[in-house]
Short mmCIF file of C-alpha atoms in Angstrom, two decimals:
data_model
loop_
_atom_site.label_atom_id
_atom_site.label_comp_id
_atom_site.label_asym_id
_atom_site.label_seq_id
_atom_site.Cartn_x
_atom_site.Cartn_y
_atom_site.Cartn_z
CA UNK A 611 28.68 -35.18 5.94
CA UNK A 612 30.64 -33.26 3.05
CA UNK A 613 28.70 -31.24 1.11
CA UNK A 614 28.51 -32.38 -2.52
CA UNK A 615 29.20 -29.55 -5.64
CA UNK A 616 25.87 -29.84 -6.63
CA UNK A 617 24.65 -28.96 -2.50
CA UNK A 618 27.00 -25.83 -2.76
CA UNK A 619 25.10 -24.69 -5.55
CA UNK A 620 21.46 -24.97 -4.35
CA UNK A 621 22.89 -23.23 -1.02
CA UNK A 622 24.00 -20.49 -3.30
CA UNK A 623 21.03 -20.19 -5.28
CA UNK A 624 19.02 -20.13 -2.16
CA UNK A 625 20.98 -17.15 -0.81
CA UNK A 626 20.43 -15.20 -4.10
CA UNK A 627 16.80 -15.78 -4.38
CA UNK A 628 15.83 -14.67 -0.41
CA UNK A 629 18.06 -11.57 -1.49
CA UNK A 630 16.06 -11.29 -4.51
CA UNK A 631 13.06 -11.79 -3.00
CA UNK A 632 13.62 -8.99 -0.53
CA UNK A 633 14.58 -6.54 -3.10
CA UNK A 634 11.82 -6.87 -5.59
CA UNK A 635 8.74 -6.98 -2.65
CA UNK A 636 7.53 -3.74 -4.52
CA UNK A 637 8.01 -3.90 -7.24
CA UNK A 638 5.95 -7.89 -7.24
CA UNK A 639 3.49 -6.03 -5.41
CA UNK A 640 3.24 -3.88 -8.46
CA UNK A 641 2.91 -6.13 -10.97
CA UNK A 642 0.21 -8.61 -9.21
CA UNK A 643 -1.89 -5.46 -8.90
CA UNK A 644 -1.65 -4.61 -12.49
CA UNK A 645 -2.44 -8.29 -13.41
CA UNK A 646 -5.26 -8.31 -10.81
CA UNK A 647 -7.17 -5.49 -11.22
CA UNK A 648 -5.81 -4.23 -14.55
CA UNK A 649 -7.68 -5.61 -17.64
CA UNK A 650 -4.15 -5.10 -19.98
CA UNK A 651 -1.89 -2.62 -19.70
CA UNK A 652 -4.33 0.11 -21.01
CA UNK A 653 -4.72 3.27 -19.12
CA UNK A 654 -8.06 2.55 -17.92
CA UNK A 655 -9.42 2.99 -14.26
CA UNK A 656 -11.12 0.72 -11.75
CA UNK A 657 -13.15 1.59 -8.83
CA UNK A 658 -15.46 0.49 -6.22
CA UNK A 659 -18.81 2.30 -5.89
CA UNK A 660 -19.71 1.39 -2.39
CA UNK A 661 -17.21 1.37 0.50
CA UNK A 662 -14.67 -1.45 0.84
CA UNK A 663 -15.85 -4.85 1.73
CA UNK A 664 -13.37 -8.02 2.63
CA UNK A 665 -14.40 -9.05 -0.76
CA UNK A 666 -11.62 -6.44 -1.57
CA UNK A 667 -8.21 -8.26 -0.58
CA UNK A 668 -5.41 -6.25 -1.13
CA UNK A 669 -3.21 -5.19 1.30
CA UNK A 670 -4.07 -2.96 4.06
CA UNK A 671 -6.75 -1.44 2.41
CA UNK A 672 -9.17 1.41 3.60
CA UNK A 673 -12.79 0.87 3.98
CA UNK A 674 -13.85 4.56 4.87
CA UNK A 675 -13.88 6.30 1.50
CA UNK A 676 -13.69 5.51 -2.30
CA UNK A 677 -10.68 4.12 -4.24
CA UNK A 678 -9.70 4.65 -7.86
CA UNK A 679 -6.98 3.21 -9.42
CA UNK A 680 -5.40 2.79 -12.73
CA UNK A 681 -2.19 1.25 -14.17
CA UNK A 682 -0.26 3.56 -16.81
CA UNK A 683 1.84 2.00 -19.58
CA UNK A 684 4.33 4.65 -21.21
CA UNK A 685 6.58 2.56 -23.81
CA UNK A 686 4.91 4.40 -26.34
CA UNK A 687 5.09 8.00 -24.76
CA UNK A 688 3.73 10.22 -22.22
CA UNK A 689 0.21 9.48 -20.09
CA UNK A 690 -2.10 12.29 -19.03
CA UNK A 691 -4.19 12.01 -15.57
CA UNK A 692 -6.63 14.85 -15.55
CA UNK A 693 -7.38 15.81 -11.77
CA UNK A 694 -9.91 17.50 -10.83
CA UNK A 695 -10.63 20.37 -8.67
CA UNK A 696 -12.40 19.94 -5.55
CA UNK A 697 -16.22 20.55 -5.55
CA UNK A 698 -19.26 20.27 -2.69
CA UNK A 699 -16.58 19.50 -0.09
CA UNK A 700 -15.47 16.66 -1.77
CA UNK A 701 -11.43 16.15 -1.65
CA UNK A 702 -9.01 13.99 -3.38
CA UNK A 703 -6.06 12.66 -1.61
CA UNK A 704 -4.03 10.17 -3.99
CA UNK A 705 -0.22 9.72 -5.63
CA UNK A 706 1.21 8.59 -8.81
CA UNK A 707 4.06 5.69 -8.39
CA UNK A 708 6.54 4.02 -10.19
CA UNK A 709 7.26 0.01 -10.62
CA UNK A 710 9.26 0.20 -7.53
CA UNK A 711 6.22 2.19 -5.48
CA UNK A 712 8.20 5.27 -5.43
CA UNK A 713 6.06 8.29 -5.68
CA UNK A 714 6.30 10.70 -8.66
CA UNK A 715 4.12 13.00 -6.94
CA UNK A 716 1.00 13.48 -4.25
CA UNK A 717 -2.29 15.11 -6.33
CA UNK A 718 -5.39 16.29 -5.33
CA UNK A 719 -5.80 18.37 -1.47
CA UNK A 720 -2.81 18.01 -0.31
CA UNK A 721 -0.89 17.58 -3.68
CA UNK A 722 0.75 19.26 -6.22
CA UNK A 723 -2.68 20.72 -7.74
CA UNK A 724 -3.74 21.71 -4.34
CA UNK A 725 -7.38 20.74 -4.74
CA UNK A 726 -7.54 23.02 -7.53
CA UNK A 727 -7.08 20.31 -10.37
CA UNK A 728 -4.37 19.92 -12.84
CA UNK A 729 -2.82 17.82 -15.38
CA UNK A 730 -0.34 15.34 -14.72
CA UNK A 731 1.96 13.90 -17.48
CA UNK A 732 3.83 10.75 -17.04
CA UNK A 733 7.03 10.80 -18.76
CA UNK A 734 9.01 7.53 -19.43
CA UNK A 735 12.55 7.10 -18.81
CA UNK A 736 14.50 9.50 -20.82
CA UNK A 737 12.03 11.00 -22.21
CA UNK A 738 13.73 14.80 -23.97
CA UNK A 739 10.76 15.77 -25.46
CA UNK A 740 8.86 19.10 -24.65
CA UNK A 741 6.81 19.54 -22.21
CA UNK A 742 3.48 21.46 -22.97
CA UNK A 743 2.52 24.49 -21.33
CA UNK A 744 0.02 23.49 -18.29
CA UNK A 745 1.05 20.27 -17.78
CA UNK A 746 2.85 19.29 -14.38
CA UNK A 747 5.70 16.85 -15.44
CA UNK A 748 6.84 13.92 -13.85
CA UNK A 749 9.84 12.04 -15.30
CA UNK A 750 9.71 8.67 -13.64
CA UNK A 751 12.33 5.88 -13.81
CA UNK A 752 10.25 3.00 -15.17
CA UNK A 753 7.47 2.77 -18.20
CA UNK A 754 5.11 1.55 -15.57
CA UNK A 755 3.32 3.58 -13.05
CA UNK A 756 -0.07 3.59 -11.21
CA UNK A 757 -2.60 5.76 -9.27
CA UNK A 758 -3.92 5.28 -5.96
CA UNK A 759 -6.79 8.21 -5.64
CA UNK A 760 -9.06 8.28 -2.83
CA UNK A 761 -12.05 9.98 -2.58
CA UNK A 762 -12.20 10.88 0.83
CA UNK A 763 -16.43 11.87 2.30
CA UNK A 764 -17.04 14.63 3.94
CA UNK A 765 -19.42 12.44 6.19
CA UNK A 766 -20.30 8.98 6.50
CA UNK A 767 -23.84 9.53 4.46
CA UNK A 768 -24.95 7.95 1.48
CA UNK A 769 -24.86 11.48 -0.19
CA UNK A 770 -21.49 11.66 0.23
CA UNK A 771 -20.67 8.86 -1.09
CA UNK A 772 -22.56 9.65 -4.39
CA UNK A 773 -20.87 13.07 -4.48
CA UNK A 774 -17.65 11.59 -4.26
CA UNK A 775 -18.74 9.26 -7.09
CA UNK A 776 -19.35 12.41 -9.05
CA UNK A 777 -16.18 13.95 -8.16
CA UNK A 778 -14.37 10.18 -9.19
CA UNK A 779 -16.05 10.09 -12.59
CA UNK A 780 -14.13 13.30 -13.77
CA UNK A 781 -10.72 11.84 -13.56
CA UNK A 782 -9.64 11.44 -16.94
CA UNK A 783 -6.19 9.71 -18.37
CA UNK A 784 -5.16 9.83 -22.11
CA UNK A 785 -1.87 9.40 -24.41
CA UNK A 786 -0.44 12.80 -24.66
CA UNK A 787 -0.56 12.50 -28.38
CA UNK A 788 -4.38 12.55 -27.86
CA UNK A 789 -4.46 15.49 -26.13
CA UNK A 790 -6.17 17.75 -28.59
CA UNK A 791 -9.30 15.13 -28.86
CA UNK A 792 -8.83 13.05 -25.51
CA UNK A 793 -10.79 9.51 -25.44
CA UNK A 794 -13.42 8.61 -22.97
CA UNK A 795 -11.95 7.19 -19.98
CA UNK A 796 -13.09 3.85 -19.71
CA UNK A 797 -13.55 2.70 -15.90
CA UNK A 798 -14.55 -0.93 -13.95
CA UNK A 799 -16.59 -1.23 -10.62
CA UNK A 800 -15.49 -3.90 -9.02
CA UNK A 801 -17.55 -3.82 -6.13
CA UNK A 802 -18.75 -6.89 -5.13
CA UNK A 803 -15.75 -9.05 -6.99
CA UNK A 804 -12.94 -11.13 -5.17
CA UNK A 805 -10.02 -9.18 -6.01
CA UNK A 806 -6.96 -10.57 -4.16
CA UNK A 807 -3.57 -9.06 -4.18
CA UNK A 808 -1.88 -10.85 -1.22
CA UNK A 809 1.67 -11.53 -2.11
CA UNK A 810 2.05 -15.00 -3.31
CA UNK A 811 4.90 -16.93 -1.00
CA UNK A 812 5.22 -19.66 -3.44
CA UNK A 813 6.85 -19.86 -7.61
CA UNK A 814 4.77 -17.41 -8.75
CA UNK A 815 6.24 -14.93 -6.57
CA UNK A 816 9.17 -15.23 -8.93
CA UNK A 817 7.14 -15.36 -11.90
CA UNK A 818 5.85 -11.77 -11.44
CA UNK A 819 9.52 -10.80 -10.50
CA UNK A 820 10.57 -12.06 -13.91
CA UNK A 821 7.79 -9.76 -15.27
CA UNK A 822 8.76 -7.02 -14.05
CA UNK A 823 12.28 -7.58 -15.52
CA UNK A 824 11.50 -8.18 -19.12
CA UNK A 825 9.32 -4.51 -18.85
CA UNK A 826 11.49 -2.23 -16.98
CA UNK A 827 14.95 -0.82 -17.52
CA UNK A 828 17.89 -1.93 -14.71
CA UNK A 829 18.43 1.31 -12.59
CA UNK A 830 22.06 1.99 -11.91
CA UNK A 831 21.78 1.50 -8.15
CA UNK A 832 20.17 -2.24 -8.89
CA UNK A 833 22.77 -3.31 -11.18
CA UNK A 834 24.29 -5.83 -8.77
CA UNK A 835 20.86 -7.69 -9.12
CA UNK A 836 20.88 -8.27 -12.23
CA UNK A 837 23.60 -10.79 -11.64
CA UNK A 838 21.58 -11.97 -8.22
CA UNK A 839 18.80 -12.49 -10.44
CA UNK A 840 20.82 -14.32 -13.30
CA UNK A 841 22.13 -16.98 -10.60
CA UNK A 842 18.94 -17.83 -9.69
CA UNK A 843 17.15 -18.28 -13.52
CA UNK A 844 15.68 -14.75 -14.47
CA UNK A 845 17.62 -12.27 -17.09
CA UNK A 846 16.48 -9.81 -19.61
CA UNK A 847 15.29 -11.55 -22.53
CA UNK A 848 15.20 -14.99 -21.51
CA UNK A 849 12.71 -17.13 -20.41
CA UNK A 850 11.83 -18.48 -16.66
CA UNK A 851 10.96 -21.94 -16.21
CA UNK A 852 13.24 -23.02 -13.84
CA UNK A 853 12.99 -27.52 -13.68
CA UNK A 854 11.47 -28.96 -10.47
CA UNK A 855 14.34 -28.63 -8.39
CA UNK A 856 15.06 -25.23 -8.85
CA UNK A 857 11.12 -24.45 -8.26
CA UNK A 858 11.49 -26.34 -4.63
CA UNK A 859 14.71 -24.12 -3.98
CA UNK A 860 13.31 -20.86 -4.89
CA UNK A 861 9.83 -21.71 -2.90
CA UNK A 862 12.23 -22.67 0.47
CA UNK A 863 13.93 -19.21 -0.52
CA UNK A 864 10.55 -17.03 -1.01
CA UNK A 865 9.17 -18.35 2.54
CA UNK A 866 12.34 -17.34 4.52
CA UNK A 867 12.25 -14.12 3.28
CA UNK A 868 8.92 -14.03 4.22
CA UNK A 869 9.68 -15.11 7.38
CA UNK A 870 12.70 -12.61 7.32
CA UNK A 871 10.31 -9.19 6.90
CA UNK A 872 7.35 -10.60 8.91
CA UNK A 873 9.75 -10.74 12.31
CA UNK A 874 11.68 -7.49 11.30
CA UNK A 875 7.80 -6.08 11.04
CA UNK A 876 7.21 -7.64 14.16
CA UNK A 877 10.28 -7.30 16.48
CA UNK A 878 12.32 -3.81 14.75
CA UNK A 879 10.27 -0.90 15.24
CA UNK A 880 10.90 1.53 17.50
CA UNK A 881 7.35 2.71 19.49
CA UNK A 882 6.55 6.06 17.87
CA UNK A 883 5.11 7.03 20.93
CA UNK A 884 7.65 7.06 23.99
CA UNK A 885 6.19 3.67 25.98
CA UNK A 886 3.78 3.26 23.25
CA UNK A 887 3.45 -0.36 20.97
CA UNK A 888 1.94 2.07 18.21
CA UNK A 889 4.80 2.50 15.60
CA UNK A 890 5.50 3.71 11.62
CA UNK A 891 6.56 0.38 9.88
CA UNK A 892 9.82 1.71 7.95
CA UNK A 893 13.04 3.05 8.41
CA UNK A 894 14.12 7.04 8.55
CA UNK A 895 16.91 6.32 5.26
CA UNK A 896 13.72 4.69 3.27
CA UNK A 897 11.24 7.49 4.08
CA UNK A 898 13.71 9.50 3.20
CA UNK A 899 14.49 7.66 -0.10
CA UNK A 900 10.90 7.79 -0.90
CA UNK A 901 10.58 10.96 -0.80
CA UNK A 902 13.41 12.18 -2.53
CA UNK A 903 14.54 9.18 -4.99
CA UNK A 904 16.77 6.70 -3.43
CA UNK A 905 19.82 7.52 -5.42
CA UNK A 906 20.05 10.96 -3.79
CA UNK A 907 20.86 9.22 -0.42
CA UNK A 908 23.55 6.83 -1.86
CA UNK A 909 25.12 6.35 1.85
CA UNK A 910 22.46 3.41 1.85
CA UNK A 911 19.98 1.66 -0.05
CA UNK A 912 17.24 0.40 2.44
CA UNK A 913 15.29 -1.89 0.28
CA UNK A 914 15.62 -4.46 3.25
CA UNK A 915 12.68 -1.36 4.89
CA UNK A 916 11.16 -1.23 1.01
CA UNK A 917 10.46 -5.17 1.19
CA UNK A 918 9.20 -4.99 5.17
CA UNK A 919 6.84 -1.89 3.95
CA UNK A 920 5.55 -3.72 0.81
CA UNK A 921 5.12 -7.13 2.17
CA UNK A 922 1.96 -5.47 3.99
CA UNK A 923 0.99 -2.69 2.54
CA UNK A 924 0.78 -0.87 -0.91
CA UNK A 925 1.68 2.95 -2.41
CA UNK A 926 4.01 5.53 -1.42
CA UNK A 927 3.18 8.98 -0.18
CA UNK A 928 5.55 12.08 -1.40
CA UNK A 929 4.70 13.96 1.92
CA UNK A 930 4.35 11.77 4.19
CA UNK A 931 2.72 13.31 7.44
CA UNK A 932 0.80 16.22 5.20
CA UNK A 933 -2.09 14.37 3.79
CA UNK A 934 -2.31 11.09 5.49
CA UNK A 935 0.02 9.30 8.32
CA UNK A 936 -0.21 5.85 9.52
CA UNK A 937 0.69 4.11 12.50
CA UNK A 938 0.48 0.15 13.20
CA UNK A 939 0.19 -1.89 16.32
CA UNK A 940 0.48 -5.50 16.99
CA UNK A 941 0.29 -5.67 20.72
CA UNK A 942 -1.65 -5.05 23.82
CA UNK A 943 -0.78 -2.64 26.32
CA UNK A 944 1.07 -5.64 27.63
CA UNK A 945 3.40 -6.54 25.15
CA UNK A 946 1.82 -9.30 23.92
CA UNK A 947 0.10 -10.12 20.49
CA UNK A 948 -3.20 -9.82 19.29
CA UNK A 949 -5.43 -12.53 19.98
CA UNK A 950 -8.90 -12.62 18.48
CA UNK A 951 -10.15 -14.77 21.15
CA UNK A 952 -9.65 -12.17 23.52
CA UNK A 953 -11.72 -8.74 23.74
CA UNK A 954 -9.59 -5.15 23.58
CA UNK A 955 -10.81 -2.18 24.33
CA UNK A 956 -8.69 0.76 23.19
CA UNK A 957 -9.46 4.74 24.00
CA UNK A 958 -8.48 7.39 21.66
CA UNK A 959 -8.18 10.40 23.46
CA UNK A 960 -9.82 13.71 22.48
CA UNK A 961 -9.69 15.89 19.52
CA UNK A 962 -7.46 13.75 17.31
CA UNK A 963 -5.37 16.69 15.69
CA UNK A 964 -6.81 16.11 12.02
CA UNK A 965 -8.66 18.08 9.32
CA UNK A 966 -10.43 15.56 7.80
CA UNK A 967 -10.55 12.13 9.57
CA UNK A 968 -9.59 9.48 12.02
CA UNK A 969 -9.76 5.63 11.77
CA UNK A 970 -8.75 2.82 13.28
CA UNK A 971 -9.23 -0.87 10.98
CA UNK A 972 -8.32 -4.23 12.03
CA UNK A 973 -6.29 -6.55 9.40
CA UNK A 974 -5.91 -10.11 9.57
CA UNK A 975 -2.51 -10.86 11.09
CA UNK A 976 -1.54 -13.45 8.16
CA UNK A 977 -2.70 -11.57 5.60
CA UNK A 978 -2.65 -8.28 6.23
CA UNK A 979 -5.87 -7.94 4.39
CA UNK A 980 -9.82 -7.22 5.93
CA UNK A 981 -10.59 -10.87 7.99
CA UNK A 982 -12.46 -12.77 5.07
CA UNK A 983 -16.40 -12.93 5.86
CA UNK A 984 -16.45 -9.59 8.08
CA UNK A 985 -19.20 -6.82 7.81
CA UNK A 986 -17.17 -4.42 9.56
CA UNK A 987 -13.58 -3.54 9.45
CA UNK A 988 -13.22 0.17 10.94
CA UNK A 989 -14.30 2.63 13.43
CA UNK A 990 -13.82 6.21 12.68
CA UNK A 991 -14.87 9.91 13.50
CA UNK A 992 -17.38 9.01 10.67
CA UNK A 993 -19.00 5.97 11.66
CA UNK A 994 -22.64 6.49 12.05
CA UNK A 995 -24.06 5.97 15.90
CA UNK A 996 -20.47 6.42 16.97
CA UNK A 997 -20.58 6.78 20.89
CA UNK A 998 -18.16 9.36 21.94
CA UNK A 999 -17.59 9.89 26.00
CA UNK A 1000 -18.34 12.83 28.04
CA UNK A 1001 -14.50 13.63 27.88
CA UNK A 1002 -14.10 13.64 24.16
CA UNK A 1003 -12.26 10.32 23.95
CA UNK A 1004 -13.74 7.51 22.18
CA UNK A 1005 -14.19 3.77 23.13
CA UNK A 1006 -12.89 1.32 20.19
CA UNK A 1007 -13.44 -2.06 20.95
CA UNK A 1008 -12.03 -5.76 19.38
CA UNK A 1009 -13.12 -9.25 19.77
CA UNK A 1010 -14.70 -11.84 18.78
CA UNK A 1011 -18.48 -10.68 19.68
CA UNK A 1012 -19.71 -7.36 20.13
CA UNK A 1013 -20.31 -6.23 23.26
CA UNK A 1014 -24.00 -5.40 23.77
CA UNK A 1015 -24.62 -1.06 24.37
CA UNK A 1016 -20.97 -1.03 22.20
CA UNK A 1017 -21.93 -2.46 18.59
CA UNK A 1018 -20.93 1.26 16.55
CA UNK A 1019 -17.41 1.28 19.00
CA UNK A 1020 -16.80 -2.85 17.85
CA UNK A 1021 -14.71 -4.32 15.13
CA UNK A 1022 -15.31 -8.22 15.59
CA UNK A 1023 -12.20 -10.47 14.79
CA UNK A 1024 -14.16 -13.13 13.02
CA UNK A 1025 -12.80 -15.63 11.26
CA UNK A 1026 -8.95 -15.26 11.95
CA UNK A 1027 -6.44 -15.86 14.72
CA UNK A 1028 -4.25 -12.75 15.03
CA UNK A 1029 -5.06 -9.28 14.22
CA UNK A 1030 -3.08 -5.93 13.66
CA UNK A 1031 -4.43 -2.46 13.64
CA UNK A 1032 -3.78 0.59 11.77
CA UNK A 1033 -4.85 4.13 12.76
CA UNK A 1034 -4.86 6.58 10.14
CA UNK A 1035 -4.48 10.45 10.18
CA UNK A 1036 -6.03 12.00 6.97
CA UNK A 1037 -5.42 15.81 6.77
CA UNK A 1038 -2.68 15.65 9.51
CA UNK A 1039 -2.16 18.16 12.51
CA UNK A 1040 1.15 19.28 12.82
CA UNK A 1041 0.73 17.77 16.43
CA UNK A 1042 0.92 14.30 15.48
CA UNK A 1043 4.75 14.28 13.70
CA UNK A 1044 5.39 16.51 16.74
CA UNK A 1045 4.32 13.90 19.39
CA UNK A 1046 2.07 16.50 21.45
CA UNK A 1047 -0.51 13.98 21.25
CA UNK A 1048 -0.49 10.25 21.48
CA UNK A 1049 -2.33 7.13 21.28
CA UNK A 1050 -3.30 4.81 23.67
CA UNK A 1051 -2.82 0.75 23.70
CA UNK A 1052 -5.27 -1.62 23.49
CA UNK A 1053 -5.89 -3.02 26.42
CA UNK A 1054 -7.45 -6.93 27.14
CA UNK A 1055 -10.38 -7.21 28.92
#
């Protein structure tokens, strides 16, 4: 059959939009944060006084130490975050982002203040103004940024929890034209709450992309979107409400590039480990953009790895590999996926080369969030009772009931179908990035 005009252009538009959808992942993962947990665009923090619970559905998250995070608005000038300086062995690893997820800069431990606290000033884009004495400056490319601090125990104890409480409750953020008298910083616990941050796969996916683009400049490097975006019924200045044809092409469009990052996630990564089915979920050119601001590598713009990254996980990391490092698997030893009708058992070998921590936490395969109705999420060199072998290695276990003798070593599946894991490195060894020691696969029992 001929295809009619009007089928040419809803094949079009459908192009665009799975384009588009790619391309904004991060920042849309941005902007449902802020409208989540954000109660306006205030510079206010939220936090969670008790360690992570599934109630807590945002992507990826980590259930072995305290999260703070704020939102920063800076169309009316500079924003102050006042970090600060490590006390009763009580550390802050965390980084400032842009819109796009980009980091401005790592604080806290292994940051720019070096655990000895400092201020950081937000500058908006093209901001000339002058930059006081004792501030540490960071020009970033949008008027929106956030924080992602982390509060990371020097145990797993109840009094280190509270101390890192303490340390939490001295972050401050202010306008810089309040510097001289600075507010109280106002602050949320949302402990307890549903607070869901998924990304959406449906219309409102390209709501929050139409967001973004009314608040935040075009960068030169995404000027070709702009027209992408125009095609498909979002510009600068003008309403979105696309009729209910257009909705039912964009929502085919936002669930094949869903599709589209979910197999690349999947099926692209090389094993980080020679043999291994533990890999980093992104691409050498975007860590690389990351870290030094995509426009510096202008050979390529990998926001095909940005959307992958972002479609299951949340912040960037300035140093990657310095403060914390992350590695994912989705397979048995065997090559095949994670069931969670079957029972794992994977051992992590001796002296993991870190200076603060080790976990591994299981993630619900769809979601990529904690498995909805779980008490337990992690193991790690902090979990209380942990059993640890003769050897030094360490027994982690998966499935869907614990095994008896094994309950500290077992993260139960629960109520989902699939599962992924992530193992995470905080104060890395230089080891790890060098590959002189490895993980082991799962295996099924």
């Amino acid at each position: 059959m001929t295809a009619t005009p009007l089928d040419i252009l809803g094949r079009g538009i459908h192009r665009r939009a799975v384009e588009a959808a790619v391309w904004g992942m991060a920042a849309v993962n941005f902007e449902l944060m802020r409208e989540v947990l954000a109660s306006s665009k205030s510079n206010e923090f939220v936090y969670w006084s008790r360690l992570l619970d599934w109630h807590n559905q945002t992507l990826t998250p980590n259930p072995d130490l305290i999260y703070y995070m704020a939102f920063f608005d800076t169309h009316d000038g500079p924003v102050v975050v006042e970090i600060p300086a490590e006390s009763e062995g009580q550390a802050l690893n965390g980084t400032l982002c842009n819109v796009w997820q980009v980091p401005l800069e790592d604080v806290g431990h292994f940051g720019a203040d070096q655990g000895r606290g400092g201020k950081y000033l937000i500058l908006p884009p093209g901001w000339d103004g002058q930059v006081p004495d004792g501030y540490i400056a960071l020009p970033s490319e949008t008027y929106g940024s956030y924080a992602l601090l982390r509060s990371v125990l020097s145990e797993g104890t109840q009094e280190a929890l509270d101390r890192g409480l303490e340390l939490c409750r001295r972050i401050r953020v202010y306008p810089l034209t309040q510097a001289d008298n600075p507010p109280e910083t106002r602050a949320r616990d949302l402990s307890g709450e549903i607070v869901d941050t998924t990304i959406p796969y449906d219309i409102r996916y390209f709501h929050l992309l139409h967001r973004v683009i009314q608040d935040e400049p075009w960068l030169p490097r995404d000027r070709a979107f702009a027209e992408m975006l125009a095609g498909i019924g979002i510009e600068k200045g003008k309403d979105f409400d696309p009729n209910p044809e257009r909705v039912k092409i964009l929502e085919d469009a936002i669930r094949e590039a869903h599709d589209w990052v979910r197999v690349i996630y999947e099926e692209s990564f090389e094993p980080f480990f020679t043999g291994s089915q533990w890999f980093f979920p992104a691409t050498r050119d975007f860590i690389e953009g990351q870290r030094d601001g995509f426009d510096a590598h202008s050979q390529v713009y990998p926001y095909t790895s940005r959307g992958v990254v972002y479609h299951m996980a949340f912040i960037g990391l300035k140093h990657l590999g310095v403060g914390q490092f992350y590695l994912v698997d989705l397979r048995d030893k065997d090559g095949s996926l994670f069931n969670s009708a079957n029972t794992y058992r994977m051992s992590v070998p001796a002296d993991v080369p870190v200076s603060q921590y080790w976990s591994v936490t299981m993630y619900d395969a769809d979601t990529h969030g904690f498995i909805r109705g779980n008490a337990k999420y992690s193991v790690s060199s902090q979990t209380p009772g942990l059993v640890t072998n003769d050897d030094g290695t360490v027994d982690v276990y998966f499935g869907p009931h614990a095994l008896p003798g094994h309950e500290s070593n077992f993260i139960e599946t629960g109520d989902s179908t699939g599962f992924e894991l992530m193992f995470r490195f905080y104060g890395v060894g230089p080891e790890v990035l060098a590959k002189q020691w490895s993980l082991r696969d799962a295996e099924r029992l």
